[in-house]
Coordinates of N, CA and C in Angstrom, one line a residue:
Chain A
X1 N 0.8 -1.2 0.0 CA 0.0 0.0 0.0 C 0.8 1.3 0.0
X2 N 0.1 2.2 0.0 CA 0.8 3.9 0.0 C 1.1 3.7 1.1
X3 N 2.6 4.7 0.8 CA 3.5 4.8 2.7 C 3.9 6.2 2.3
X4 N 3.3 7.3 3.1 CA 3.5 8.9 3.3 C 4.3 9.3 4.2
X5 N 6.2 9.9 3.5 CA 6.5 10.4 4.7 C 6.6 12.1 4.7
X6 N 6.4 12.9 5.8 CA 6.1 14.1 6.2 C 7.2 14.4 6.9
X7 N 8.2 15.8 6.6 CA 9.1 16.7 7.3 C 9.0 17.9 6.7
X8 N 9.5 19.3 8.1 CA 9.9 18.4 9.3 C 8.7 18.0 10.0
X9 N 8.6 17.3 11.2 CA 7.8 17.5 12.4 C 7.5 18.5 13.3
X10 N 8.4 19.2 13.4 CA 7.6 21.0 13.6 C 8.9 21.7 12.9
X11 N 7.9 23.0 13.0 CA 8.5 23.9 12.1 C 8.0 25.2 12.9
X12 N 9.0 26.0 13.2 CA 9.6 27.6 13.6 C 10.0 28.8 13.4
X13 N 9.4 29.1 12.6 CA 9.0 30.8 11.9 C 8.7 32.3 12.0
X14 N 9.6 33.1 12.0 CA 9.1 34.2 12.7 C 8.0 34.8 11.5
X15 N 7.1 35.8 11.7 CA 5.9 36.7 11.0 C 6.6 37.2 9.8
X16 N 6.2 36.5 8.8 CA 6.3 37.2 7.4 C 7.3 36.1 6.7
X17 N 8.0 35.3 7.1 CA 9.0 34.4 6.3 C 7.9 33.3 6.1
X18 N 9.0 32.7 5.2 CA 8.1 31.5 4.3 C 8.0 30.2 5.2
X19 N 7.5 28.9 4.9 CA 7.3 27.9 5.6 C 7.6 27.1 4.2
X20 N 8.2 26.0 4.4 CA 7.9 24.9 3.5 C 8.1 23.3 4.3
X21 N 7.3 22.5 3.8 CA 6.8 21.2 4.6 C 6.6 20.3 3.2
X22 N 7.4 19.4 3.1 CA 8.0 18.5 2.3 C 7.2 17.0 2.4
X23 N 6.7 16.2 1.4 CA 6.3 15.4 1.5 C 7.1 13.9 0.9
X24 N 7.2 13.1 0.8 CA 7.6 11.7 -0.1 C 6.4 10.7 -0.2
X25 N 5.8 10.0 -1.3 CA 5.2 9.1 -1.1 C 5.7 7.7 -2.0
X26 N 5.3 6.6 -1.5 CA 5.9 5.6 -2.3 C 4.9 5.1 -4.0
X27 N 3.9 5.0 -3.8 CA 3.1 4.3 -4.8 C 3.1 5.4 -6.2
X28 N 3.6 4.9 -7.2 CA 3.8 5.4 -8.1 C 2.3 6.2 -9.2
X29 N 1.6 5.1 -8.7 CA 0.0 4.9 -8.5 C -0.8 5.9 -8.1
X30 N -0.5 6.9 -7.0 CA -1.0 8.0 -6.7 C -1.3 9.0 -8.0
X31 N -2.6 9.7 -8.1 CA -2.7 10.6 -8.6 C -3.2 12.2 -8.4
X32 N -3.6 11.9 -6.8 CA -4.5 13.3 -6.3 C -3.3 13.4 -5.0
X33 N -3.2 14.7 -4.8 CA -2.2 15.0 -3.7 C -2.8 16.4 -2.8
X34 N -3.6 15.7 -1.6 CA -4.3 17.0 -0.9 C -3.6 17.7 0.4
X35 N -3.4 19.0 0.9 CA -2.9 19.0 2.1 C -4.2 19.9 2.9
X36 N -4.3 19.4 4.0 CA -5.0 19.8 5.1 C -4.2 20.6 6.2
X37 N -5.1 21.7 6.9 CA -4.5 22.4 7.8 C -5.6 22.0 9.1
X38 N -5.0 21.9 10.5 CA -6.0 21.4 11.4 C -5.8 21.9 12.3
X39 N -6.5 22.9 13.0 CA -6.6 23.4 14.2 C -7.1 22.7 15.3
X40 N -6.3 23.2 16.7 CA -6.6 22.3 17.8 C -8.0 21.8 17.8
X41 N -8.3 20.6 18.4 CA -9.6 20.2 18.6 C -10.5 20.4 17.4
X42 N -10.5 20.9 16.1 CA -10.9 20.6 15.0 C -10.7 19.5 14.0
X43 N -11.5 19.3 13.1 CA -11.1 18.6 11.6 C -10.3 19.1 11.0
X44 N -9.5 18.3 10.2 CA -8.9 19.0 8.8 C -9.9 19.4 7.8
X45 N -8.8 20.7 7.4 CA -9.5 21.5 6.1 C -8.2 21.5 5.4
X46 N -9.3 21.7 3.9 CA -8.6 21.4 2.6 C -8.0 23.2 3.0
X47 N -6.8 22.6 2.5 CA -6.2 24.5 1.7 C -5.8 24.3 0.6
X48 N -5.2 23.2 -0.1 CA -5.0 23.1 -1.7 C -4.7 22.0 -1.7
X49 N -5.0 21.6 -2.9 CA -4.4 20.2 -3.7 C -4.2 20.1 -4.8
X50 N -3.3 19.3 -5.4 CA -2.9 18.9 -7.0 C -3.1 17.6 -7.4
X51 N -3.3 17.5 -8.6 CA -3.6 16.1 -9.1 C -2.2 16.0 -9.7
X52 N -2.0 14.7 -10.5 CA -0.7 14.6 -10.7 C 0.0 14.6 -12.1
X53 N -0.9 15.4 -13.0 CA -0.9 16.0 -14.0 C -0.7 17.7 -14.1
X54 N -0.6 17.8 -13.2 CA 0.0 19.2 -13.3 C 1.2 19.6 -11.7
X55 N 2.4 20.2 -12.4 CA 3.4 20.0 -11.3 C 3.6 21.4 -10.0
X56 N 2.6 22.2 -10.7 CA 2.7 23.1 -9.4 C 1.3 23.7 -9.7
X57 N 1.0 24.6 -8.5 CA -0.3 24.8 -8.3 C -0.2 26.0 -7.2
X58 N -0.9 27.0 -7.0 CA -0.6 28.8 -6.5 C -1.9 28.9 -6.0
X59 N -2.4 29.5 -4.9 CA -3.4 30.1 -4.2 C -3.2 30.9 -3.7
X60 N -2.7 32.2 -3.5 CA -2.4 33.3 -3.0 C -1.0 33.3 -1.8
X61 N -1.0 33.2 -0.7 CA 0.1 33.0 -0.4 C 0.5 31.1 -0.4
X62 N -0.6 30.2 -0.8 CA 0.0 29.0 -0.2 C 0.3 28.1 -1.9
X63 N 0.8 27.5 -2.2 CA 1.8 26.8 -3.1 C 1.7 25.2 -3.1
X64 N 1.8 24.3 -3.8 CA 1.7 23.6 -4.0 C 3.0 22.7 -5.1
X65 N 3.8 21.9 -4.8 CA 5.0 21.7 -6.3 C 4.5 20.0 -6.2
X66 N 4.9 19.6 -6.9 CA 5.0 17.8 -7.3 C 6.0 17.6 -8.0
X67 N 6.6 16.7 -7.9 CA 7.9 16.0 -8.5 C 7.3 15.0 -8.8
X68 N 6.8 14.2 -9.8 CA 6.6 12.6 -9.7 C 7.3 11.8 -9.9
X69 N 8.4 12.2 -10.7 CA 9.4 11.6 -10.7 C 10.3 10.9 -9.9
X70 N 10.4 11.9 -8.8 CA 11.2 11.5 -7.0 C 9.9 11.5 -6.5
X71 N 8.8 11.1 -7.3 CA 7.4 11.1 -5.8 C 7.7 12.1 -4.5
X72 N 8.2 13.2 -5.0 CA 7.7 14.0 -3.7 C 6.9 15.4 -3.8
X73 N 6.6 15.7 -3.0 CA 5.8 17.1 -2.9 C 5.7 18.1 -1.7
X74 N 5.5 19.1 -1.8 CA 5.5 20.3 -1.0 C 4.6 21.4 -1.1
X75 N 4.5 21.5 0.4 CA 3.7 22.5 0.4 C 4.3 23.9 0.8
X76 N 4.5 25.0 0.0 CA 4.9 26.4 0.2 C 4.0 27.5 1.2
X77 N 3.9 28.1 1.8 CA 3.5 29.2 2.6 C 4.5 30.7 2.7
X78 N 4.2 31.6 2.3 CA 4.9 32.7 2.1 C 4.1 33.6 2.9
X79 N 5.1 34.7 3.3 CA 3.9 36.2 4.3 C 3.7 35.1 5.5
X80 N 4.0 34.1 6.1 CA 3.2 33.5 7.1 C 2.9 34.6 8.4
X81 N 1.6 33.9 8.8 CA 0.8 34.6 10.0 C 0.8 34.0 10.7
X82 N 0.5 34.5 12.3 CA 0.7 33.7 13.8 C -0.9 33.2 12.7
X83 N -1.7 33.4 12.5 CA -3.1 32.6 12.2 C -2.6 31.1 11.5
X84 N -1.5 31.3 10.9 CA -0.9 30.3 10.1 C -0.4 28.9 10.9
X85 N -0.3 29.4 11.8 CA -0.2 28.6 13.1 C -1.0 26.8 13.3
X86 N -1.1 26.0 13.1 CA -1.5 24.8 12.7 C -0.4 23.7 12.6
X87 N -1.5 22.2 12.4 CA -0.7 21.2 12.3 C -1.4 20.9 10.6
X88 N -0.1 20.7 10.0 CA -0.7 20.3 8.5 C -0.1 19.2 8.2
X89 N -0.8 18.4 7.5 CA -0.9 17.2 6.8 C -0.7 17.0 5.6
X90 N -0.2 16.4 4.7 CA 0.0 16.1 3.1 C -0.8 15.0 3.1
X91 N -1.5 14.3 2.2 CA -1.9 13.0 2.2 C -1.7 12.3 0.6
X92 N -1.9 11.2 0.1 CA -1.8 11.2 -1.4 C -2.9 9.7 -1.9
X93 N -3.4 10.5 -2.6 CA -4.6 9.1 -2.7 C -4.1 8.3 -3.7
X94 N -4.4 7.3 -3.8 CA -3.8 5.8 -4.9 C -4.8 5.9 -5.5
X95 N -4.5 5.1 -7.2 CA -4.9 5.4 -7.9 C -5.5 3.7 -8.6
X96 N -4.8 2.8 -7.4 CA -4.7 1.4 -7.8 C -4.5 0.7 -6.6
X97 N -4.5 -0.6 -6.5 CA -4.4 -1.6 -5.6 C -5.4 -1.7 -4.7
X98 N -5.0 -2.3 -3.5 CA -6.0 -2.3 -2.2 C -6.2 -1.2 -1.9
X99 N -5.5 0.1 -2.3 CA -5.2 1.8 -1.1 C -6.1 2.3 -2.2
X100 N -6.7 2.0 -3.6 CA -7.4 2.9 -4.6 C -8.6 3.5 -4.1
X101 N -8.7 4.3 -4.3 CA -9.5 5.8 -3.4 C -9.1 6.2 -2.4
X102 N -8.5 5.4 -1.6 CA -8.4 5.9 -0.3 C -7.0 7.3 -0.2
X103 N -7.2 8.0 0.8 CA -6.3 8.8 0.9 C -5.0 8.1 2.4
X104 N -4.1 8.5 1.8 CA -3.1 8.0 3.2 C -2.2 9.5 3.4
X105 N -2.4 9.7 4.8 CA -1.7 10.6 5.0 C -0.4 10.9 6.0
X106 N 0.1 11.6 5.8 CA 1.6 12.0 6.5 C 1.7 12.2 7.9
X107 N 2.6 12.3 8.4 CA 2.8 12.0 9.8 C 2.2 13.5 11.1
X108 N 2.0 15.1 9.8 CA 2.0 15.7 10.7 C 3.3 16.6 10.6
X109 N 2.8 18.0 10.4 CA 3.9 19.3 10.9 C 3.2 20.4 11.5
X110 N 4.2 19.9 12.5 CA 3.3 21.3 13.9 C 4.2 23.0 13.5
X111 N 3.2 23.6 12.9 CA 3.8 25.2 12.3 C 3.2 26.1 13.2
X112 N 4.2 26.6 14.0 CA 4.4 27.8 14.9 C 4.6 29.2 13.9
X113 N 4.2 30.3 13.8 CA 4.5 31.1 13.7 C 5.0 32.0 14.8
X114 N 5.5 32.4 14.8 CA 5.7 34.1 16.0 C 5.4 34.8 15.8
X115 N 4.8 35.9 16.1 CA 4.6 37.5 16.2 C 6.0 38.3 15.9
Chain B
X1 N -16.0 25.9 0.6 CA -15.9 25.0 0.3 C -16.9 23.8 0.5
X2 N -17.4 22.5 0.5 CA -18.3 21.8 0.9 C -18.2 21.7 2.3
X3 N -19.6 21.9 3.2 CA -19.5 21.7 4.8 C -20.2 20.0 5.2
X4 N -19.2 19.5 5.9 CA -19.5 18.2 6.5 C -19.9 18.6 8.3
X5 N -20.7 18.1 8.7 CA -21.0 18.0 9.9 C -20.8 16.9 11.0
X6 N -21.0 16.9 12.1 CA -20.7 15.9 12.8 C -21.2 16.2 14.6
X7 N -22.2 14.8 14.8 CA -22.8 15.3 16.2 C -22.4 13.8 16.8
X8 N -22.4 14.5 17.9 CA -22.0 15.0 18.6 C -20.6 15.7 18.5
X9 N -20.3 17.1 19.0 CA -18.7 17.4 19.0 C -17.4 16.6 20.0
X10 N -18.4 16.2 21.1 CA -18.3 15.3 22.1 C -18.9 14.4 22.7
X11 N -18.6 13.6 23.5 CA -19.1 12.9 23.9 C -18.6 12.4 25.2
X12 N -18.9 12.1 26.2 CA -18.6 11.2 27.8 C -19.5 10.4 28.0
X13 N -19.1 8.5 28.3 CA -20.0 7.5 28.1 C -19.4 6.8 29.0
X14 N -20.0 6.1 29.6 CA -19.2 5.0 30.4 C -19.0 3.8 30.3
X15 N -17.9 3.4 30.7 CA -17.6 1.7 29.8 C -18.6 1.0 30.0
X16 N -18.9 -0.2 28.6 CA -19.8 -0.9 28.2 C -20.9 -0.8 27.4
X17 N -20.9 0.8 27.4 CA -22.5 1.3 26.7 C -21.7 1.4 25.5
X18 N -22.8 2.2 24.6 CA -22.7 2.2 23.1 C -23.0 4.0 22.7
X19 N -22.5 4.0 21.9 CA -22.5 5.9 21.3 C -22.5 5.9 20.3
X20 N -23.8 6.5 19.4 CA -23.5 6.9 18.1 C -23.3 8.2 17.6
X21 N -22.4 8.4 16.8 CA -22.0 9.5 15.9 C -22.6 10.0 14.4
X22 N -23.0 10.8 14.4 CA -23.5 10.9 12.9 C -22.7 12.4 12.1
X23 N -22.8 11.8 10.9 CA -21.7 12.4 10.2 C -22.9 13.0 8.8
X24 N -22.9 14.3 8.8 CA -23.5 15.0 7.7 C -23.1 15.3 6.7
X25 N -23.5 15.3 5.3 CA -22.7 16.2 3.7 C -23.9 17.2 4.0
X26 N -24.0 19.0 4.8 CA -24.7 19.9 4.0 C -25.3 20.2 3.2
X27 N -24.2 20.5 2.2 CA -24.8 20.9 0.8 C -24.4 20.3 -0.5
X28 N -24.0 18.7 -0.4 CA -23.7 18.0 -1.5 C -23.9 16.7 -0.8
X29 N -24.4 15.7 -2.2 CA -24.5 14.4 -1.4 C -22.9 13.6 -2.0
X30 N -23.2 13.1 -0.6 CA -21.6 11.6 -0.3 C -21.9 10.7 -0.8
X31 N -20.9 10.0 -1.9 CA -21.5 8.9 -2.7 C -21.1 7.8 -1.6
X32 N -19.4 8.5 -1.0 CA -18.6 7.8 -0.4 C -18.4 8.8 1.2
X33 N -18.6 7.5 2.1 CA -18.4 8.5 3.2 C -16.7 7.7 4.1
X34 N -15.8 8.1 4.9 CA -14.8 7.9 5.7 C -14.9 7.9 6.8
X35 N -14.3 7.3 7.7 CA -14.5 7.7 9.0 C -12.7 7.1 9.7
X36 N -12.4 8.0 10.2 CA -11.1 7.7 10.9 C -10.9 8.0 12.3
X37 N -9.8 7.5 12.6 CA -9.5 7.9 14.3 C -8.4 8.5 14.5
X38 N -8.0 9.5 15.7 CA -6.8 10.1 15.7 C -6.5 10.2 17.0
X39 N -5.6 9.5 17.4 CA -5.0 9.7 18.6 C -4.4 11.2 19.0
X40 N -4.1 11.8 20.4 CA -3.6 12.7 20.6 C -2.0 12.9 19.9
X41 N -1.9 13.9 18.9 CA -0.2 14.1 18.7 C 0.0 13.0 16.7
X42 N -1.0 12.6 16.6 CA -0.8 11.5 15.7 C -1.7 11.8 14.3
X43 N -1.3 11.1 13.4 CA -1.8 11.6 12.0 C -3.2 10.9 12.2
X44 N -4.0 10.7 11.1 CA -5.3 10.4 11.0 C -5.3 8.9 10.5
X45 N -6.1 8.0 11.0 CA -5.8 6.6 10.7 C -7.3 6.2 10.1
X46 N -7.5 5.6 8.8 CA -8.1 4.6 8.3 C -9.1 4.3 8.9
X47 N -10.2 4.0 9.6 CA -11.3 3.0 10.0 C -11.6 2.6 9.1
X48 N -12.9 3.0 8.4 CA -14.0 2.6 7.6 C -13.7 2.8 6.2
X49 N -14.6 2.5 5.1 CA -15.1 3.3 4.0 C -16.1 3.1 4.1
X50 N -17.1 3.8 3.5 CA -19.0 3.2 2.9 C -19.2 4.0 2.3
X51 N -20.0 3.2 1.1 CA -20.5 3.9 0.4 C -21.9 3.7 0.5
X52 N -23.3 4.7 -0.1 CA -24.4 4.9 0.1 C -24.8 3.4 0.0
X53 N -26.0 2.6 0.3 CA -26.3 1.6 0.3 C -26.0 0.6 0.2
X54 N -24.4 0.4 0.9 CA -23.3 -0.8 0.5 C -22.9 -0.9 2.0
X55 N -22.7 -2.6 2.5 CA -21.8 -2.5 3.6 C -20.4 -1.8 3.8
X56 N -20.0 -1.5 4.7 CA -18.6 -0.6 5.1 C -17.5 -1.5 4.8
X57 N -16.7 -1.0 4.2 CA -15.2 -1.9 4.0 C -14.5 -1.0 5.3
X58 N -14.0 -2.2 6.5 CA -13.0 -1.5 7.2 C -11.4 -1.9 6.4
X59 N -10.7 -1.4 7.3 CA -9.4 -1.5 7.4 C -9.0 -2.4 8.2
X60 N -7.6 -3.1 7.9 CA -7.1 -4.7 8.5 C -6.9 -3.8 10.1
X61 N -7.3 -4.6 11.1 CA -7.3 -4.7 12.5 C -8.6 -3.8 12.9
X62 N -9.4 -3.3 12.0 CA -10.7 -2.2 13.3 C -11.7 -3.6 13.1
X63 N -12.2 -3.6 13.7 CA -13.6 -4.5 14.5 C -14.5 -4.0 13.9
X64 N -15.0 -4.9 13.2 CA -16.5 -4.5 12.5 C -17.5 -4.3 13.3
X65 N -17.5 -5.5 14.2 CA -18.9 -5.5 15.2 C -18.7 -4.6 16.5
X66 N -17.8 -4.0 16.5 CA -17.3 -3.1 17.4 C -17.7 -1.5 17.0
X67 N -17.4 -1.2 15.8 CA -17.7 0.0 15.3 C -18.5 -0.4 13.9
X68 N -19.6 0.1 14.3 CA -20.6 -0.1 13.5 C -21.2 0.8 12.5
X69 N -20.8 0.8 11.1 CA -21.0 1.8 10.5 C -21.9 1.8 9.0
X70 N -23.5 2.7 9.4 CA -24.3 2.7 8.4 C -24.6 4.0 7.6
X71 N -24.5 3.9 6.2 CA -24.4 5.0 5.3 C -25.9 5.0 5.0
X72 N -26.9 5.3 5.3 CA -28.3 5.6 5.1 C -28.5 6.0 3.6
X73 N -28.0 7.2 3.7 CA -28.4 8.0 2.4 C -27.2 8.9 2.2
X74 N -27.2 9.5 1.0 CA -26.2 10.1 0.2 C -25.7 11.5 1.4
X75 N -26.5 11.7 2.2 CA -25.9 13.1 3.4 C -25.7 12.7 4.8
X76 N -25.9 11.3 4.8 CA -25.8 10.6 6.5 C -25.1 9.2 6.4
X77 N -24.0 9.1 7.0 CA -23.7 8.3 7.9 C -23.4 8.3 9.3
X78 N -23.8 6.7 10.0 CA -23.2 6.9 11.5 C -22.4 5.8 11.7
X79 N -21.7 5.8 13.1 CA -20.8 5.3 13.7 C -21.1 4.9 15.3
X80 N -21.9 4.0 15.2 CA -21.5 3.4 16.7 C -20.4 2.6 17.3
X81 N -20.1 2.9 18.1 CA -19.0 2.4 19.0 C -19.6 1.6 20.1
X82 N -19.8 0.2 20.1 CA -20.2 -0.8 21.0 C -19.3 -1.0 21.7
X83 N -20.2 -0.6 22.9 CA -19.5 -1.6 23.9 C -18.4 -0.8 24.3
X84 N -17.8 0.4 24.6 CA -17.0 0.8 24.2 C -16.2 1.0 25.8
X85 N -15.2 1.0 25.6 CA -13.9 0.5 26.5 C -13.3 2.0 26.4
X86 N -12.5 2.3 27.6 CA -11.5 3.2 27.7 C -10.6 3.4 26.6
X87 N -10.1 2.5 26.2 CA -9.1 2.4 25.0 C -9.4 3.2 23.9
X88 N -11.0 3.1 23.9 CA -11.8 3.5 22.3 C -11.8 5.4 22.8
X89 N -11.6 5.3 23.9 CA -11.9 6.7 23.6 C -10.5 7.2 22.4
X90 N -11.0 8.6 22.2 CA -10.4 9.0 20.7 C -11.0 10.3 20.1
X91 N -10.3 10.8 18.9 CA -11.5 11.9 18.0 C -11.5 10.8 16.6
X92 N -12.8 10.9 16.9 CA -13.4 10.4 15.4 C -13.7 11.7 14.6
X93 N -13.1 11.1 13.5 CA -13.4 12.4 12.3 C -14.4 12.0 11.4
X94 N -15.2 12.0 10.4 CA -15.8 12.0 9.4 C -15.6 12.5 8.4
X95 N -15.5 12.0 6.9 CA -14.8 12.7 5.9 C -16.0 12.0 4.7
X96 N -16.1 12.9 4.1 CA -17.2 12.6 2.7 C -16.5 13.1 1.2
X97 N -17.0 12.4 0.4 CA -16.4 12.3 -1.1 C -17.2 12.6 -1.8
X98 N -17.7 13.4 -2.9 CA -18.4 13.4 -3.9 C -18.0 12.5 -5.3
X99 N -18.6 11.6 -5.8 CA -17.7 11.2 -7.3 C -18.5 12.2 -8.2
X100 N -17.4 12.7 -8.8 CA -17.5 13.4 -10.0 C -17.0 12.7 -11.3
X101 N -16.6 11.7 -11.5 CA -16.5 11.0 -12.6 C -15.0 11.2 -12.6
X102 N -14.3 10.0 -13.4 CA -12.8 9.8 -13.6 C -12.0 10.9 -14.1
X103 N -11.6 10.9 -13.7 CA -10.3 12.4 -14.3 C -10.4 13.5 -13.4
X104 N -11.5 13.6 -12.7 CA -12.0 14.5 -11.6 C -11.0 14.5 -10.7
X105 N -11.1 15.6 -9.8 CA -10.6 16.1 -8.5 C -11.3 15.1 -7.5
X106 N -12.3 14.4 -7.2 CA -13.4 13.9 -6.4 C -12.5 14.5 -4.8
X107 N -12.8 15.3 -4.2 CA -12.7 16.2 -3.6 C -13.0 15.7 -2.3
X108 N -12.1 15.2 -0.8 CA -12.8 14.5 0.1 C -13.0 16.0 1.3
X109 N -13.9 15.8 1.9 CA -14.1 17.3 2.8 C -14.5 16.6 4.1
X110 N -13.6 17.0 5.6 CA -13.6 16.5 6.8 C -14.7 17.2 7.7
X111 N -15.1 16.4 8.4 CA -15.8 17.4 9.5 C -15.2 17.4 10.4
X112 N -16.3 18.2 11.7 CA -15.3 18.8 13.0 C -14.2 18.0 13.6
X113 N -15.0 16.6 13.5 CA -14.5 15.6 14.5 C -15.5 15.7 15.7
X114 N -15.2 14.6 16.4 CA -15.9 14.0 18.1 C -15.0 13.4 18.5
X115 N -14.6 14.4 20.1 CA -14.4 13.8 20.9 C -14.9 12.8 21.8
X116 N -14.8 11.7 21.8 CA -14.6 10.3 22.5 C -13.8 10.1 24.0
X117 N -14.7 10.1 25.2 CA -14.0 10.4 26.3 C -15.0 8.8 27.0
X118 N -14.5 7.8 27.0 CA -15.0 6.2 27.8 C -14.6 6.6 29.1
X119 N -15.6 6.3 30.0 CA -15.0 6.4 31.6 C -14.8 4.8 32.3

């Protein structure tokens, strides 16, 4: 099955610098690549995703790149805000085998901003 | 973006009884609904799948007759938790799919989550 790895595990940023949180996934098979942001005691929410036909992807400050080649991906954050503040997740859905539809996700990056 | 719901936000039950969770699609119907569990500090894990009018495919190690999961209709599924042990406590999340047909984004959207507190 898909095996998602996620770094770093936290991450330490002062107000206005960038953030970037790095994904790897194994199954070549993947074709949807979503990241979620989750505040305390909440669900995850979508902030962007890419499918795997197109290698980058822009929403205003947050970013999105794919490599499929090295199966990896990242997520960009620029201007970050203490609001920015969250645990985000990468996840990558298969496209095939036993994991097809399902999403498998990463281990988790705890993003501190500072004031 | 699509809102998923989920009741109770919480919950405190005492060992042995049973608790159900119900998990809403708003304003689009779930062809496919999810349900996972998340320990404190830890990524989001697998339980279930179901789709509308189909038994639940779990994942290797969750207990079917333990967590019991029925997809009613295209905006509801629930989640009982039998019998439920200290262990089980947890946040269950709920997550819904729309199929939009192959090539699509099919777009999965989480709710709040429930807190799970077994005494």
């Amino acid at each position: 099955g898909e095996n998602v790895e996620q770094h770093p595990s936290t991450l330490s940023v002062q107000e206005g610098d960038s953030a970037v949180i790095k994904c790897t996934y194994s199954d070549s098979a993947s074709n949807y690549f979503p990241w979620y942001k989750q505040e305390l005691g909440k669900g995850p929410q979508l902030i962007i995703d890419i499918r795997s036909n197109v290698g980058e992807k822009k929403d205003q400050r947050i970013a999105v790149t794919l490599n499929k080649t090295a199966k990896h991906f990242s997520l960009h954050i620029t201007e970050t805000q203490p609001e920015d503040s969250a645990v985000y997740f990468c996840a990558a859905r298969s496209a095939g085998g036993t994991s097809y539809g399902k999403l498998t996700f990463g281990q988790g990056t705890i993003l501190t901003v500072h004031p | 973006g699509a809102v998923v719901s989920q009741h109770p936000s919480w919950v405190i039950c005492k060992s042995g009884t049973s608790v159900k969770i119900e998990c809403r699609s708003l304003d689009f119907q779930a062809t496919t609904m999810f349900w996972y569990r998340q320990f404190p500090k830890q990524s989001l894990m697998l339980m279930a799948t179901s789709n509308e009018g189909s038994k639940a495919t779990y994942e290797q190690g969750v207990e079917k007759d333990k967590f019991l999961i029925n997809h009613a209709s295209l905006t509801l599924s629930t989640l009982t938790v039998t019998s439920a042990h200290p262990e089980d406590s947890s946040f269950y999340i709920c997550s819904a799919r729309v199929y939009l047909g192959r090539g699509t984004t099919n777009t999965q959207y989480f709710g709040p989550g429930t807190r799970l507190t077994v005494l």
